[in-house]
PDB file of C-alpha atoms and ligand atoms in Angstrom:
ATOM      1  CA  UNK A 222     -17.235 -16.512 -12.008  1.00 64.00           C
ATOM      2  CA  UNK A 223     -13.959 -17.159 -10.216  1.00 70.00           C
ATOM      3  CA  UNK A 224     -14.334 -17.805  -6.487  1.00 81.00           C
ATOM      4  CA  UNK A 225     -12.710 -15.269  -4.181  1.00 86.00           C
ATOM      5  CA  UNK A 226     -10.333 -16.355  -1.427  1.00 87.00           C
ATOM      6  CA  UNK A 227     -11.744 -14.061   1.248  1.00 89.00           C
ATOM      7  CA  UNK A 228      -8.669 -14.522   3.457  1.00 89.00           C
ATOM      8  CA  UNK A 229      -6.656 -12.526   0.881  1.00 94.00           C
ATOM      9  CA  UNK A 230      -9.041  -9.598   0.349  1.00 96.00           C
ATOM     10  CA  UNK A 231      -7.316  -6.250   1.024  1.00 97.00           C
ATOM     11  CA  UNK A 232     -10.139  -3.966  -0.116  1.00 96.00           C
ATOM     12  CA  UNK A 233     -12.716  -3.500  -2.812  1.00 96.00           C
ATOM     13  CA  UNK A 234     -12.185  -1.311  -5.863  1.00 96.00           C
ATOM     14  CA  UNK A 235     -15.180   0.720  -4.689  1.00 95.00           C
ATOM     15  CA  UNK A 236     -13.411   1.552  -1.411  1.00 94.00           C
ATOM     16  CA  UNK A 237     -10.534   3.044  -3.394  1.00 93.00           C
ATOM     17  CA  UNK A 238     -12.891   5.625  -4.861  1.00 90.00           C
ATOM     18  CA  UNK A 239     -13.180   7.470  -1.529  1.00 84.00           C
ATOM     19  CA  UNK A 240      -9.573   8.623  -1.038  1.00 86.00           C
ATOM     20  CA  UNK A 241      -7.733   6.909  -3.917  1.00 89.00           C
ATOM     21  CA  UNK A 242      -5.955   4.685  -1.407  1.00 95.00           C
ATOM     22  CA  UNK A 243      -6.738   2.097   1.231  1.00 97.00           C
ATOM     23  CA  UNK A 244      -4.590   0.835   4.084  1.00 97.00           C
ATOM     24  CA  UNK A 245      -4.506  -2.782   5.191  1.00 97.00           C
ATOM     25  CA  UNK A 246      -2.932  -5.024   7.809  1.00 95.00           C
ATOM     26  CA  UNK A 247      -2.384  -8.738   7.190  1.00 94.00           C
ATOM     27  CA  UNK A 248      -0.952 -11.299   9.551  1.00 87.00           C
ATOM     28  CA  UNK A 249      -0.875 -12.252  13.186  1.00 81.00           C
ATOM     29  CA  UNK A 250       0.454 -10.667  16.340  1.00 80.00           C
ATOM     30  CA  UNK A 251       1.685  -7.173  17.111  1.00 82.00           C
ATOM     31  CA  UNK A 252       3.599  -6.720  13.859  1.00 86.00           C
ATOM     32  CA  UNK A 253       1.408  -7.616  10.909  1.00 92.00           C
ATOM     33  CA  UNK A 254       2.269  -6.623   7.369  1.00 95.00           C
ATOM     34  CA  UNK A 255       0.961  -3.080   7.028  1.00 96.00           C
ATOM     35  CA  UNK A 256       0.463  -1.787   3.528  1.00 97.00           C
ATOM     36  CA  UNK A 257      -1.775   0.188   1.247  1.00 98.00           C
ATOM     37  CA  UNK A 258      -3.415  -0.057  -2.132  1.00 98.00           C
ATOM     38  CA  UNK A 259      -3.609   2.876  -4.547  1.00 97.00           C
ATOM     39  CA  UNK A 260      -5.280   3.445  -7.870  1.00 94.00           C
ATOM     40  CA  UNK A 261      -2.902   3.810 -10.819  1.00 94.00           C
ATOM     41  CA  UNK A 262      -3.294   4.781 -14.450  1.00 90.00           C
ATOM     42  CA  UNK A 263      -3.505   1.122 -15.427  1.00 89.00           C
ATOM     43  CA  UNK A 264      -5.312  -0.312 -12.404  1.00 93.00           C
ATOM     44  CA  UNK A 265      -4.083  -0.687  -8.845  1.00 97.00           C
ATOM     45  CA  UNK A 266      -0.803  -1.176  -7.000  1.00 98.00           C
ATOM     46  CA  UNK A 267       0.091  -2.049  -3.409  1.00 98.00           C
ATOM     47  CA  UNK A 268       3.070  -1.159  -1.259  1.00 98.00           C
ATOM     48  CA  UNK A 269       4.379  -1.787   2.235  1.00 97.00           C
ATOM     49  CA  UNK A 270       3.472   1.196   4.396  1.00 97.00           C
ATOM     50  CA  UNK A 271       7.007   2.189   5.315  1.00 96.00           C
ATOM     51  CA  UNK A 272       8.940   5.082   3.811  1.00 97.00           C
ATOM     52  CA  UNK A 273      12.482   4.265   2.617  1.00 96.00           C
ATOM     53  CA  UNK A 274      13.712   7.560   4.129  1.00 97.00           C
ATOM     54  CA  UNK A 275      13.262   7.003   7.859  1.00 95.00           C
ATOM     55  CA  UNK A 276      11.036   3.940   7.957  1.00 93.00           C
ATOM     56  CA  UNK A 277       7.932   5.811   9.083  1.00 96.00           C
ATOM     57  CA  UNK A 278       4.411   4.910   7.968  1.00 96.00           C
ATOM     58  CA  UNK A 279       3.451   7.224   5.108  1.00 97.00           C
ATOM     59  CA  UNK A 280       0.052   8.308   6.383  1.00 97.00           C
ATOM     60  CA  UNK A 281      -1.130  10.064   9.539  1.00 95.00           C
ATOM     61  CA  UNK A 282      -4.839   9.618   8.879  1.00 95.00           C
ATOM     62  CA  UNK A 283      -6.535   6.362   7.859  1.00 95.00           C
ATOM     63  CA  UNK A 284      -6.431   5.662   4.098  1.00 95.00           C
ATOM     64  CA  UNK A 285      -4.829   9.039   3.265  1.00 96.00           C
ATOM     65  CA  UNK A 286      -1.779   8.244   1.135  1.00 97.00           C
ATOM     66  CA  UNK A 287      -2.043  10.669  -1.761  1.00 97.00           C
ATOM     67  CA  UNK A 288      -1.293  14.316  -2.420  1.00 97.00           C
ATOM     68  CA  UNK A 289      -4.301  16.634  -2.371  1.00 95.00           C
ATOM     69  CA  UNK A 290      -4.584  16.446  -6.170  1.00 95.00           C
ATOM     70  CA  UNK A 291      -4.399  12.636  -6.018  1.00 94.00           C
ATOM     71  CA  UNK A 292      -1.513  12.405  -8.479  1.00 96.00           C
ATOM     72  CA  UNK A 293       1.261  11.135  -6.214  1.00 98.00           C
ATOM     73  CA  UNK A 294       1.822   9.142  -3.049  1.00 98.00           C
ATOM     74  CA  UNK A 295       2.905  11.432  -0.207  1.00 98.00           C
ATOM     75  CA  UNK A 296       4.895  10.533   2.890  1.00 98.00           C
ATOM     76  CA  UNK A 297       3.410  12.807   5.493  1.00 97.00           C
ATOM     77  CA  UNK A 298       6.510  12.626   7.724  1.00 97.00           C
ATOM     78  CA  UNK A 299       8.974  14.620   5.598  1.00 97.00           C
ATOM     79  CA  UNK A 300       7.180  15.091   2.303  1.00 98.00           C
ATOM     80  CA  UNK A 301       8.677  12.484  -0.009  1.00 98.00           C
ATOM     81  CA  UNK A 302       6.665  12.043  -3.199  1.00 98.00           C
ATOM     82  CA  UNK A 303       6.289   8.704  -4.963  1.00 98.00           C
ATOM     83  CA  UNK A 304       4.846   7.666  -8.324  1.00 98.00           C
ATOM     84  CA  UNK A 305       1.654   5.694  -7.830  1.00 97.00           C
ATOM     85  CA  UNK A 306       2.384   3.110 -10.520  1.00 97.00           C
ATOM     86  CA  UNK A 307       6.001   2.281  -9.606  1.00 97.00           C
ATOM     87  CA  UNK A 308       6.521   3.425  -6.011  1.00 98.00           C
ATOM     88  CA  UNK A 309       9.624   5.337  -7.127  1.00 98.00           C
ATOM     89  CA  UNK A 310      10.430   8.400  -5.021  1.00 98.00           C
ATOM     90  CA  UNK A 311      10.606  11.319  -7.436  1.00 98.00           C
ATOM     91  CA  UNK A 312      11.195  14.112  -4.902  1.00 98.00           C
ATOM     92  CA  UNK A 313      12.184  14.434  -1.260  1.00 98.00           C
ATOM     93  CA  UNK A 314      14.817  13.001   1.060  1.00 98.00           C
ATOM     94  CA  UNK A 315      14.761   9.515  -0.483  1.00 98.00           C
ATOM     95  CA  UNK A 316      14.629  10.502  -4.175  1.00 98.00           C
ATOM     96  CA  UNK A 317      15.576   7.544  -6.362  1.00 98.00           C
ATOM     97  CA  UNK A 318      14.576   4.935  -3.790  1.00 98.00           C
ATOM     98  CA  UNK A 319      11.329   3.003  -3.993  1.00 98.00           C
ATOM     99  CA  UNK A 320       8.522   1.782  -1.830  1.00 98.00           C
ATOM    100  CA  UNK A 321       8.409  -1.991  -1.453  1.00 97.00           C
ATOM    101  CA  UNK A 322       5.773  -3.413  -3.781  1.00 97.00           C
ATOM    102  CA  UNK A 323       3.275  -6.024  -2.606  1.00 97.00           C
ATOM    103  CA  UNK A 324       1.960  -8.449  -5.211  1.00 97.00           C
ATOM    104  CA  UNK A 325      -1.792  -8.257  -5.683  1.00 97.00           C
ATOM    105  CA  UNK A 326      -4.470  -9.376  -8.074  1.00 95.00           C
ATOM    106  CA  UNK A 327      -7.931  -8.033  -8.816  1.00 95.00           C
ATOM    107  CA  UNK A 328     -10.807 -10.492  -8.853  1.00 94.00           C
ATOM    108  CA  UNK A 329     -14.456  -9.570  -9.231  1.00 93.00           C
ATOM    109  CA  UNK A 330     -14.002  -6.027  -7.988  1.00 94.00           C
ATOM    110  CA  UNK A 331     -11.776  -6.926  -5.048  1.00 96.00           C
ATOM    111  CA  UNK A 332      -8.053  -6.407  -4.528  1.00 97.00           C
ATOM    112  CA  UNK A 333      -6.469  -9.594  -3.206  1.00 97.00           C
ATOM    113  CA  UNK A 334      -3.039 -10.197  -1.737  1.00 97.00           C
ATOM    114  CA  UNK A 335      -0.992 -12.281  -4.182  1.00 96.00           C
ATOM    115  CA  UNK A 336      -1.181 -15.982  -3.406  1.00 93.00           C
ATOM    116  CA  UNK A 337       2.606 -16.322  -3.202  1.00 94.00           C
ATOM    117  CA  UNK A 338       3.300 -13.310  -0.975  1.00 93.00           C
ATOM    118  CA  UNK A 339       5.436 -14.232   2.037  1.00 91.00           C
ATOM    119  CA  UNK A 340       3.585 -12.084   4.573  1.00 91.00           C
ATOM    120  CA  UNK A 341       5.883 -12.898   7.486  1.00 89.00           C
ATOM    121  CA  UNK A 342       9.036 -12.033   5.526  1.00 89.00           C
ATOM    122  CA  UNK A 343       7.623  -8.749   4.253  1.00 90.00           C
ATOM    123  CA  UNK A 344       6.369  -7.840   7.715  1.00 88.00           C
ATOM    124  CA  UNK A 345       9.756  -8.524   9.330  1.00 85.00           C
ATOM    125  CA  UNK A 346      12.017  -7.189   6.558  1.00 81.00           C
ATOM    126  CA  UNK A 347       9.898  -4.655   4.710  1.00 76.00           C
ATOM    127  CA  UNK A 348      12.475  -2.327   3.139  1.00 76.00           C
TER     128      UNK A 348
HETATM  129  S1  FES B 461       9.983   9.185   6.620  1.00 80.82           S
HETATM  130 FE1  FES B 461       9.091   9.566   4.666  1.00 80.82          FE
HETATM  131  S2  FES B 461      10.027  11.375   3.966  1.00 80.82           S
HETATM  132 FE2  FES B 461      10.965  10.985   5.887  1.00 80.82          FE
END
Protein backbone atom coordinates (compact mmCIF):
# COMPACT_ATOMS: atom_id res chain seq x y z
CA UNK A 1 0.00 0.00 0.00
CA UNK A 2 1.21 3.49 -0.85
CA UNK A 3 2.41 5.49 2.16
CA UNK A 4 0.43 8.61 2.99
CA UNK A 5 2.15 11.97 3.42
CA UNK A 6 0.20 13.02 6.51
CA UNK A 7 1.28 16.66 6.12
CA UNK A 8 -0.93 16.86 2.99
CA UNK A 9 -4.10 15.23 4.34
CA UNK A 10 -7.13 17.53 3.94
CA UNK A 11 -9.80 15.07 5.08
CA UNK A 12 -10.92 11.50 4.78
CA UNK A 13 -13.52 10.32 2.28
CA UNK A 14 -15.59 9.17 5.26
CA UNK A 15 -15.72 12.74 6.62
CA UNK A 16 -17.26 13.88 3.34
CA UNK A 17 -20.24 11.61 3.95
CA UNK A 18 -21.54 13.85 6.76
CA UNK A 19 -22.28 17.06 4.83
CA UNK A 20 -20.90 16.30 1.35
CA UNK A 21 -18.15 18.86 1.92
CA UNK A 22 -15.25 19.52 4.25
CA UNK A 23 -13.37 22.74 4.90
CA UNK A 24 -9.63 22.89 5.44
CA UNK A 25 -6.86 25.36 6.23
CA UNK A 26 -3.26 24.74 5.16
CA UNK A 27 -0.24 26.89 5.83
CA UNK A 28 1.29 29.11 8.45
CA UNK A 29 0.35 32.40 10.05
CA UNK A 30 -2.85 34.41 10.04
CA UNK A 31 -3.66 33.84 6.37
CA UNK A 32 -3.44 30.16 5.54
CA UNK A 33 -4.91 28.70 2.38
CA UNK A 34 -8.56 28.11 3.21
CA UNK A 35 -10.44 25.72 0.99
CA UNK A 36 -12.94 22.92 0.88
CA UNK A 37 -13.39 19.49 -0.60
CA UNK A 38 -16.68 18.30 -2.09
CA UNK A 39 -17.92 15.01 -3.45
CA UNK A 40 -18.54 14.97 -7.21
CA UNK A 41 -20.12 12.52 -9.61
CA UNK A 42 -16.69 11.11 -10.45
CA UNK A 43 -14.96 11.44 -7.08
CA UNK A 44 -13.91 14.58 -5.24
CA UNK A 45 -12.84 18.13 -6.04
CA UNK A 46 -11.33 20.95 -3.99
CA UNK A 47 -11.60 24.71 -4.27
CA UNK A 48 -10.31 27.82 -2.55
CA UNK A 49 -12.97 29.04 -0.14
CA UNK A 50 -13.49 32.44 -1.71
CA UNK A 51 -16.41 33.42 -3.92
CA UNK A 52 -15.49 35.17 -7.19
CA UNK A 53 -18.38 37.62 -6.65
CA UNK A 54 -17.27 39.58 -3.59
CA UNK A 55 -14.44 37.45 -2.26
CA UNK A 56 -16.37 36.17 0.75
CA UNK A 57 -15.97 32.66 2.17
CA UNK A 58 -18.79 30.51 0.80
CA UNK A 59 -19.94 28.96 4.06
CA UNK A 60 -21.26 30.40 7.32
CA UNK A 61 -21.25 27.13 9.24
CA UNK A 62 -18.36 24.65 9.37
CA UNK A 63 -18.27 22.19 6.44
CA UNK A 64 -21.59 23.44 4.98
CA UNK A 65 -20.88 24.22 1.32
CA UNK A 66 -23.75 22.58 -0.52
CA UNK A 67 -27.38 23.35 -1.28
CA UNK A 68 -29.91 21.52 0.89
CA UNK A 69 -30.36 18.85 -1.79
CA UNK A 70 -26.58 18.43 -2.05
CA UNK A 71 -26.50 18.98 -5.81
CA UNK A 72 -24.64 22.29 -6.01
CA UNK A 73 -22.12 24.39 -4.13
CA UNK A 74 -23.82 27.42 -2.56
CA UNK A 75 -22.27 30.73 -1.60
CA UNK A 76 -24.22 31.68 1.48
CA UNK A 77 -23.41 35.40 1.11
CA UNK A 78 -25.50 36.22 -1.98
CA UNK A 79 -26.65 32.85 -3.24
CA UNK A 80 -24.33 32.04 -6.13
CA UNK A 81 -24.58 28.42 -7.24
CA UNK A 82 -21.61 26.44 -8.53
CA UNK A 83 -21.26 23.03 -10.17
CA UNK A 84 -19.52 20.62 -7.83
CA UNK A 85 -17.35 19.00 -10.50
CA UNK A 86 -16.07 22.15 -12.24
CA UNK A 87 -16.57 25.04 -9.81
CA UNK A 88 -18.36 26.97 -12.57
CA UNK A 89 -20.96 29.45 -11.32
CA UNK A 90 -24.21 28.53 -13.05
CA UNK A 91 -26.49 31.07 -11.36
CA UNK A 92 -26.14 34.20 -9.25
CA UNK A 93 -24.13 37.41 -9.33
CA UNK A 94 -20.96 35.79 -10.68
CA UNK A 95 -22.53 33.50 -13.30
CA UNK A 96 -19.89 32.30 -15.76
CA UNK A 97 -17.00 32.75 -13.34
CA UNK A 98 -15.42 29.86 -11.48
CA UNK A 99 -14.11 28.93 -8.09
CA UNK A 100 -10.35 28.44 -7.98
CA UNK A 101 -9.56 24.74 -8.09
CA UNK A 102 -7.02 23.17 -5.74
CA UNK A 103 -5.17 20.10 -6.99
CA UNK A 104 -5.76 17.03 -4.86
CA UNK A 105 -5.27 13.30 -4.97
CA UNK A 106 -7.01 10.46 -3.17
CA UNK A 107 -4.85 7.86 -1.46
CA UNK A 108 -6.14 5.05 0.71
CA UNK A 109 -9.38 6.79 1.57
CA UNK A 110 -7.83 10.18 2.26
CA UNK A 111 -7.93 13.39 0.24
CA UNK A 112 -4.45 14.88 -0.02
CA UNK A 113 -3.32 18.29 -1.20
CA UNK A 114 -1.49 17.90 -4.52
CA UNK A 115 2.26 17.62 -4.05
CA UNK A 116 2.95 20.53 -6.41
CA UNK A 117 0.41 22.99 -5.00
CA UNK A 118 1.99 26.36 -4.20
CA UNK A 119 0.12 26.97 -0.94
CA UNK A 120 1.59 30.41 -0.32
CA UNK A 121 0.70 31.67 -3.80
CA UNK A 122 -2.86 30.35 -3.62
CA UNK A 123 -3.30 31.79 -0.13
CA UNK A 124 -2.08 35.24 -1.19
CA UNK A 125 -3.64 35.39 -4.67
CA UNK A 126 -6.61 33.05 -4.50
CA UNK A 127 -8.93 34.37 -7.23
S1 LIG B 1 -19.90 36.70 -2.23
FE1 LIG B 1 -20.67 34.85 -3.08
S2 LIG B 1 -22.48 35.41 -4.11
FE2 LIG B 1 -21.71 37.28 -3.31
